């Protein structure tokens, strides 16, 4: 029982404060789940990857997946409900009572701050994915030691760069990219 | 997803006018949570009140939840196989590239002046080097963003 409540609460908190879309939520999920040792770093990257290629919002899919691993079907439903409930309640409240509030310049300024912070958080998620896929060990968080043990994985870097170019310039969708890179991975690694 | 919603609810079903749909998309942008879910809830509410909102919520959530539960069970069976691990390494590399696209696209919308840029950089440093909880970073950014933008707006006017 306690695990269902925990799942609900973790995702409820994150769902209540993250503006500007699902990707900003990923580092928050990562912090909450890894600090509890519920999920290992490589497991987390796999979950996000699956969430990315499945229909539906990436944050929603990640929450469902984590809930399912941690607490089966009931866990999946708890996590999902936790994530969507703040938005659901706020949507109705805003329409019913608080309509003018969203247009207040004070709220807009705060939201701008949150959106800027979200960029920093997404940046940290990109760094985490680089560490999990393109180098042999994570970067040390200090300048001194630890740097000599890191080696680049060139095949992975090449895949990442090509995917970035295709997605950014040509808008090739993940639905094509993910299966193809899975096959590439099976052949290369 | 949003253009599809517009197609169905405004043009096909005529549940909403173009203007109402636009208002919903604007509102969703200043709300926390999942954008696709919040838009669906607002559309449902507009059409049929709280019941409509609940119906829309269930509608937008059920298919991904069922698919993901099935996938998570399936993948956990095969995840430890060598070739699956290798395939996932390929996917992880690809997702890194995809996330870089998202980062650049979102930054070009969210970073409009030096205040935004500094908040983004400080947030990045705080989470990467000091493991500050993301929730605290977000709440801090709300306060600091409000304060700095208020100061700047006063300075100009």
Coordinates of C-alpha atoms in Angstrom, one line a residue:
Chain A
X1 CA 0.0 0.0 0.0
X2 CA 2.7 2.4 1.0
X3 CA 4.5 2.0 -2.3
X4 CA 1.3 3.1 -4.2
X5 CA 1.0 6.2 -2.0
X6 CA 4.7 7.0 -2.5
X7 CA 4.4 6.6 -6.3
X8 CA 1.3 8.8 -6.3
X9 CA 3.0 11.5 -4.2
X10 CA 6.3 11.6 -6.1
X11 CA 4.5 12.2 -9.4
X12 CA 1.9 14.5 -8.0
X13 CA 4.6 16.8 -6.7
X14 CA 6.3 16.9 -10.0
X15 CA 3.1 17.3 -11.9
X16 CA 2.2 20.2 -9.8
X17 CA 5.3 22.4 -10.4
X18 CA 6.6 21.6 -13.8
X19 CA 5.7 24.0 -16.5
X20 CA 6.6 23.8 -20.2
X21 CA 6.1 20.2 -21.1
X22 CA 7.3 16.7 -20.3
X23 CA 11.0 16.9 -21.0
X24 CA 11.6 19.3 -18.0
X25 CA 10.1 16.6 -15.8
X26 CA 12.7 13.9 -16.7
X27 CA 15.5 15.2 -14.4
X28 CA 13.0 15.5 -11.6
X29 CA 11.9 11.9 -12.1
X30 CA 15.5 10.8 -12.2
X31 CA 16.4 12.5 -8.9
X32 CA 13.4 11.2 -7.0
X33 CA 13.7 7.6 -8.3
X34 CA 17.5 7.2 -8.2
X35 CA 17.8 8.7 -4.7
X36 CA 15.4 6.0 -3.5
X37 CA 17.4 3.4 -5.3
X38 CA 14.2 2.3 -7.1
X39 CA 15.8 2.4 -10.5
X40 CA 19.4 2.2 -11.8
X41 CA 20.8 4.9 -14.1
X42 CA 20.8 2.6 -17.2
X43 CA 17.3 1.3 -16.4
X44 CA 16.1 4.9 -16.2
X45 CA 17.5 5.8 -19.6
X46 CA 15.9 2.7 -21.1
X47 CA 12.5 3.7 -19.6
X48 CA 12.7 7.2 -21.0
X49 CA 13.7 5.7 -24.4
X50 CA 10.7 3.4 -24.5
X51 CA 8.5 6.3 -23.3
X52 CA 9.8 8.4 -26.2
X53 CA 8.9 5.9 -28.9
X54 CA 5.4 5.0 -27.5
X55 CA 2.4 7.1 -28.4
X56 CA 1.4 9.6 -25.8
X57 CA 3.2 12.2 -23.8
X58 CA 6.8 11.2 -22.7
X59 CA 6.3 12.3 -19.1
X60 CA 3.1 10.3 -18.8
X61 CA 4.6 7.2 -20.3
X62 CA 7.7 7.4 -18.1
X63 CA 5.4 7.8 -15.0
X64 CA 3.3 4.8 -16.0
X65 CA 6.4 2.7 -16.8
X66 CA 8.1 3.4 -13.4
X67 CA 4.8 2.8 -11.6
X68 CA 4.4 -0.6 -13.4
X69 CA 8.0 -1.7 -12.5
X70 CA 7.6 -0.6 -8.9
X71 CA 4.0 -1.7 -8.2
X72 CA 2.5 -3.6 -11.1
X73 CA -0.8 -2.4 -12.6
X74 CA -1.9 -0.6 -9.5
X75 CA 1.4 1.1 -9.3
X76 CA 1.2 2.2 -12.9
X77 CA -2.3 3.7 -12.3
X78 CA -1.2 5.4 -9.0
X79 CA 1.8 7.0 -10.7
X80 CA -0.2 8.1 -13.7
X81 CA -3.0 9.6 -11.6
X82 CA -0.5 11.4 -9.4
X83 CA 1.1 13.0 -12.5
X84 CA -2.2 14.2 -14.2
X85 CA -4.2 15.1 -11.1
X86 CA -2.7 18.6 -10.4
X87 CA -3.2 19.7 -14.0
X88 CA -6.8 18.3 -13.9
X89 CA -7.7 20.1 -10.7
X90 CA -6.0 23.3 -11.8
X91 CA -7.7 23.2 -15.2
X92 CA -11.1 23.2 -13.7
X93 CA -10.3 25.7 -11.0
X94 CA -8.8 28.1 -13.5
X95 CA -11.8 28.0 -15.7
X96 CA -14.2 28.3 -12.8
X97 CA -12.6 30.8 -10.5
X98 CA -9.2 32.0 -11.3
X99 CA -9.5 33.1 -14.9
X100 CA -7.9 36.5 -14.5
X101 CA -5.0 35.1 -12.4
X102 CA -3.2 33.5 -15.4
X103 CA -3.0 36.8 -17.1
X104 CA -1.5 38.7 -14.2
X105 CA 2.0 40.0 -15.0
X106 CA 3.2 38.7 -11.6
X107 CA 2.3 35.1 -12.5
X108 CA 3.7 35.5 -16.0
X109 CA 7.1 36.6 -14.6
X110 CA 7.2 33.6 -12.3
X111 CA 6.3 31.3 -15.1
X112 CA 9.1 32.8 -17.2
X113 CA 11.6 32.0 -14.4
X114 CA 10.3 28.4 -14.2
X115 CA 10.6 28.0 -18.0
X116 CA 14.2 29.2 -17.9
X117 CA 15.0 26.9 -15.1
X118 CA 13.4 24.1 -17.1
X119 CA 16.0 24.7 -19.8
X120 CA 18.8 24.1 -17.3
X121 CA 17.1 20.9 -16.1
X122 CA 16.7 19.6 -19.6
X123 CA 20.3 20.4 -20.2
X124 CA 21.2 18.2 -17.2
X125 CA 19.0 15.4 -18.7
X126 CA 21.0 15.7 -22.0
X127 CA 24.3 15.5 -20.0
X128 CA 22.9 12.4 -18.2
X129 CA 22.0 10.7 -21.5
X130 CA 25.4 11.5 -22.9
X131 CA 27.0 9.9 -19.9
X132 CA 24.8 6.8 -20.2
X133 CA 25.4 6.2 -23.9
X134 CA 28.5 8.0 -25.3
X135 CA 31.3 7.6 -22.7
X136 CA 32.6 4.6 -20.8
X137 CA 32.1 6.2 -17.3
X138 CA 30.2 9.3 -16.1
X139 CA 32.1 12.5 -16.0
X140 CA 33.5 13.4 -12.5
X141 CA 31.9 16.4 -10.9
X142 CA 35.2 18.0 -10.1
X143 CA 38.2 19.2 -12.1
X144 CA 40.9 17.0 -10.5
X145 CA 40.9 13.2 -10.8
X146 CA 38.7 10.8 -12.6
X147 CA 39.0 12.2 -16.1
X148 CA 41.6 9.8 -17.3
X149 CA 39.3 6.7 -17.1
X150 CA 36.8 8.2 -19.5
X151 CA 36.8 7.0 -23.0
X152 CA 34.4 8.1 -25.8
X153 CA 32.2 5.5 -27.5
X154 CA 32.6 6.7 -31.1
X155 CA 29.8 4.6 -32.6
X156 CA 27.3 6.0 -30.1
X157 CA 28.4 9.5 -30.7
X158 CA 28.0 9.0 -34.4
X159 CA 24.5 7.7 -34.0
X160 CA 23.6 10.6 -31.7
X161 CA 25.0 13.2 -34.1
X162 CA 23.2 11.7 -37.2
X163 CA 19.9 11.4 -35.3
X164 CA 20.2 15.0 -34.1
X165 CA 20.8 16.2 -37.6
X166 CA 17.9 14.2 -39.1
X167 CA 15.5 15.2 -36.3
X168 CA 16.5 18.9 -36.1
X169 CA 16.9 19.7 -39.8
X170 CA 14.7 17.2 -41.5
X171 CA 12.2 16.5 -38.7
X172 CA 12.4 12.7 -39.0
X173 CA 10.2 11.4 -36.3
X174 CA 11.2 9.1 -33.3
X175 CA 8.8 6.5 -34.6
X176 CA 11.2 5.8 -37.4
X177 CA 14.5 6.6 -35.6
X178 CA 14.0 4.4 -32.6
X179 CA 13.5 1.0 -34.4
X180 CA 16.3 1.8 -36.8
X181 CA 18.8 2.7 -34.1
X182 CA 17.7 -0.4 -32.1
X183 CA 18.8 -2.5 -35.1
X184 CA 22.0 -0.5 -35.5
X185 CA 22.7 -1.1 -31.8
X186 CA 22.2 -4.9 -32.1
X187 CA 24.7 -4.9 -35.1
X188 CA 27.3 -2.5 -33.6
X189 CA 27.5 -3.1 -29.9
Chain B
X1 CA -1.1 16.3 -30.8
X2 CA -2.5 19.9 -30.6
X3 CA -3.1 20.4 -34.4
X4 CA -4.9 17.0 -34.4
X5 CA -7.1 18.2 -31.5
X6 CA -7.9 21.4 -33.4
X7 CA -8.8 19.4 -36.5
X8 CA -11.2 17.1 -34.6
X9 CA -12.9 19.5 -32.1
X10 CA -13.1 22.7 -34.2
X11 CA -13.4 21.6 -37.8
X12 CA -15.0 18.1 -37.6
X13 CA -17.2 18.1 -34.5
X14 CA -17.6 21.8 -34.1
X15 CA -17.6 21.5 -30.3
X16 CA -15.5 24.6 -30.0
X17 CA -14.8 27.7 -32.0
X18 CA -11.3 28.5 -33.3
X19 CA -11.0 31.3 -30.7
X20 CA -12.0 29.0 -27.8
X21 CA -9.4 26.4 -28.9
X22 CA -6.7 29.1 -29.1
X23 CA -7.6 30.3 -25.6
X24 CA -7.3 26.7 -24.3
X25 CA -3.8 26.4 -25.9
X26 CA -2.7 29.7 -24.4
X27 CA -4.0 28.7 -20.9
X28 CA -2.3 25.3 -21.1
X29 CA 1.0 27.1 -21.6
X30 CA 0.8 28.8 -18.3
X31 CA -0.2 25.7 -16.4
X32 CA 1.8 23.0 -14.7
X33 CA 1.5 19.4 -15.8
X34 CA 1.3 17.4 -19.1
X35 CA 0.3 19.7 -22.0
X36 CA -1.7 17.1 -23.9
X37 CA -3.6 16.0 -20.8
X38 CA -4.4 19.6 -19.6
X39 CA -5.7 20.5 -23.1
X40 CA -7.9 17.5 -23.2
X41 CA -9.3 18.2 -19.8
X42 CA -10.1 21.8 -20.7
X43 CA -11.8 20.8 -24.0
X44 CA -13.8 18.2 -22.1
X45 CA -14.8 20.7 -19.5
X46 CA -15.8 23.3 -22.1
X47 CA -18.0 20.7 -23.9
X48 CA -19.7 18.9 -20.9
X49 CA -18.5 20.3 -17.6
X50 CA -16.7 18.2 -15.0
X51 CA -18.1 15.0 -16.5
X52 CA -16.7 15.9 -19.8
X53 CA -13.3 16.7 -18.2
X54 CA -13.2 13.3 -16.5
X55 CA -14.2 11.6 -19.7
X56 CA -11.4 13.4 -21.7
X57 CA -8.8 12.7 -19.0
X58 CA -9.6 8.9 -19.1
X59 CA -9.7 9.0 -22.9
X60 CA -6.2 10.6 -23.3
X61 CA -4.6 8.4 -20.6
X62 CA -6.0 4.9 -21.1
X63 CA -4.3 3.8 -24.3
X64 CA -0.8 4.9 -23.4
X65 CA -1.2 3.4 -19.9
X66 CA -2.3 0.0 -21.3
X67 CA 0.4 0.0 -23.9
X68 CA 3.2 1.0 -21.4
X69 CA 2.1 -1.6 -18.9
X70 CA 2.2 -4.3 -21.5
X71 CA 5.6 -3.1 -22.8
X72 CA 7.1 -2.8 -19.3
X73 CA 6.2 -6.4 -18.6
X74 CA 7.4 -7.6 -22.0
X75 CA 10.7 -5.7 -21.9
X76 CA 11.5 -6.8 -18.3
X77 CA 11.5 -10.4 -19.6
X78 CA 14.1 -9.8 -22.4
X79 CA 16.0 -6.8 -21.0
X80 CA 19.0 -8.9 -19.8
X81 CA 19.7 -10.6 -23.2
X82 CA 22.9 -9.4 -24.8
X83 CA 21.3 -8.4 -28.1
X84 CA 18.6 -6.4 -26.4
X85 CA 21.1 -4.6 -24.3
X86 CA 23.0 -3.7 -27.5
X87 CA 19.9 -2.5 -29.2
X88 CA 19.0 -0.3 -26.2
X89 CA 22.5 1.2 -26.4
X90 CA 21.7 2.2 -29.9
X91 CA 18.3 3.7 -28.8
X92 CA 20.0 5.6 -25.9
X93 CA 22.4 7.2 -28.3
X94 CA 19.5 8.2 -30.5
X95 CA 17.5 9.6 -27.6
X96 CA 20.5 11.8 -26.7
X97 CA 20.3 13.3 -30.1
X98 CA 16.5 13.7 -29.9
X99 CA 16.8 15.4 -26.5
X100 CA 19.3 17.9 -27.9
X101 CA 16.8 18.9 -30.5
X102 CA 14.2 19.5 -27.8
X103 CA 16.7 21.5 -25.7
X104 CA 17.5 23.8 -28.6
X105 CA 13.9 24.3 -29.7
X106 CA 12.7 25.0 -26.2
X107 CA 15.6 27.2 -25.4
X108 CA 14.9 29.4 -28.4
X109 CA 11.5 30.0 -27.0
X110 CA 12.3 30.3 -23.3
X111 CA 15.6 32.2 -23.3
X112 CA 14.8 35.7 -24.4
X113 CA 17.2 37.8 -22.3
X114 CA 20.1 37.6 -19.9
X115 CA 17.8 37.0 -16.9
X116 CA 16.4 33.8 -18.5
X117 CA 19.9 32.7 -19.6
X118 CA 21.4 33.2 -16.1
X119 CA 18.5 31.3 -14.5
X120 CA 19.0 28.4 -16.9
X121 CA 22.7 28.2 -16.3
X122 CA 22.5 28.5 -12.6
X123 CA 19.8 25.8 -12.5
X124 CA 22.0 23.5 -14.6
X125 CA 24.9 24.0 -12.3
X126 CA 22.8 23.5 -9.1
X127 CA 21.4 20.2 -10.3
X128 CA 24.5 18.8 -11.9
X129 CA 27.2 19.8 -9.3
X130 CA 25.2 20.2 -6.1
X131 CA 22.4 17.7 -6.6
X132 CA 19.9 20.4 -5.4
X133 CA 16.4 18.9 -5.6
X134 CA 14.7 19.9 -8.8
X135 CA 11.5 21.0 -7.0
X136 CA 13.5 23.5 -5.0
X137 CA 15.2 24.8 -8.2
X138 CA 11.8 25.3 -9.8
X139 CA 10.3 27.1 -6.8
X140 CA 13.4 29.3 -6.5
X141 CA 13.3 30.1 -10.2
X142 CA 9.7 31.2 -9.8
X143 CA 10.6 33.7 -7.1
X144 CA 13.8 34.9 -8.6
X145 CA 12.3 35.1 -12.1
X146 CA 9.4 37.2 -10.7
X147 CA 11.8 39.5 -8.8
X148 CA 14.3 40.1 -11.7
X149 CA 11.6 40.5 -14.3
X150 CA 9.7 42.9 -12.1
X151 CA 12.9 45.0 -11.5
X152 CA 13.7 45.0 -15.2
X153 CA 10.1 46.0 -16.3
X154 CA 10.1 48.9 -13.8
X155 CA 13.5 50.0 -15.0
X156 CA 12.3 50.3 -18.6
X157 CA 8.9 52.0 -17.8

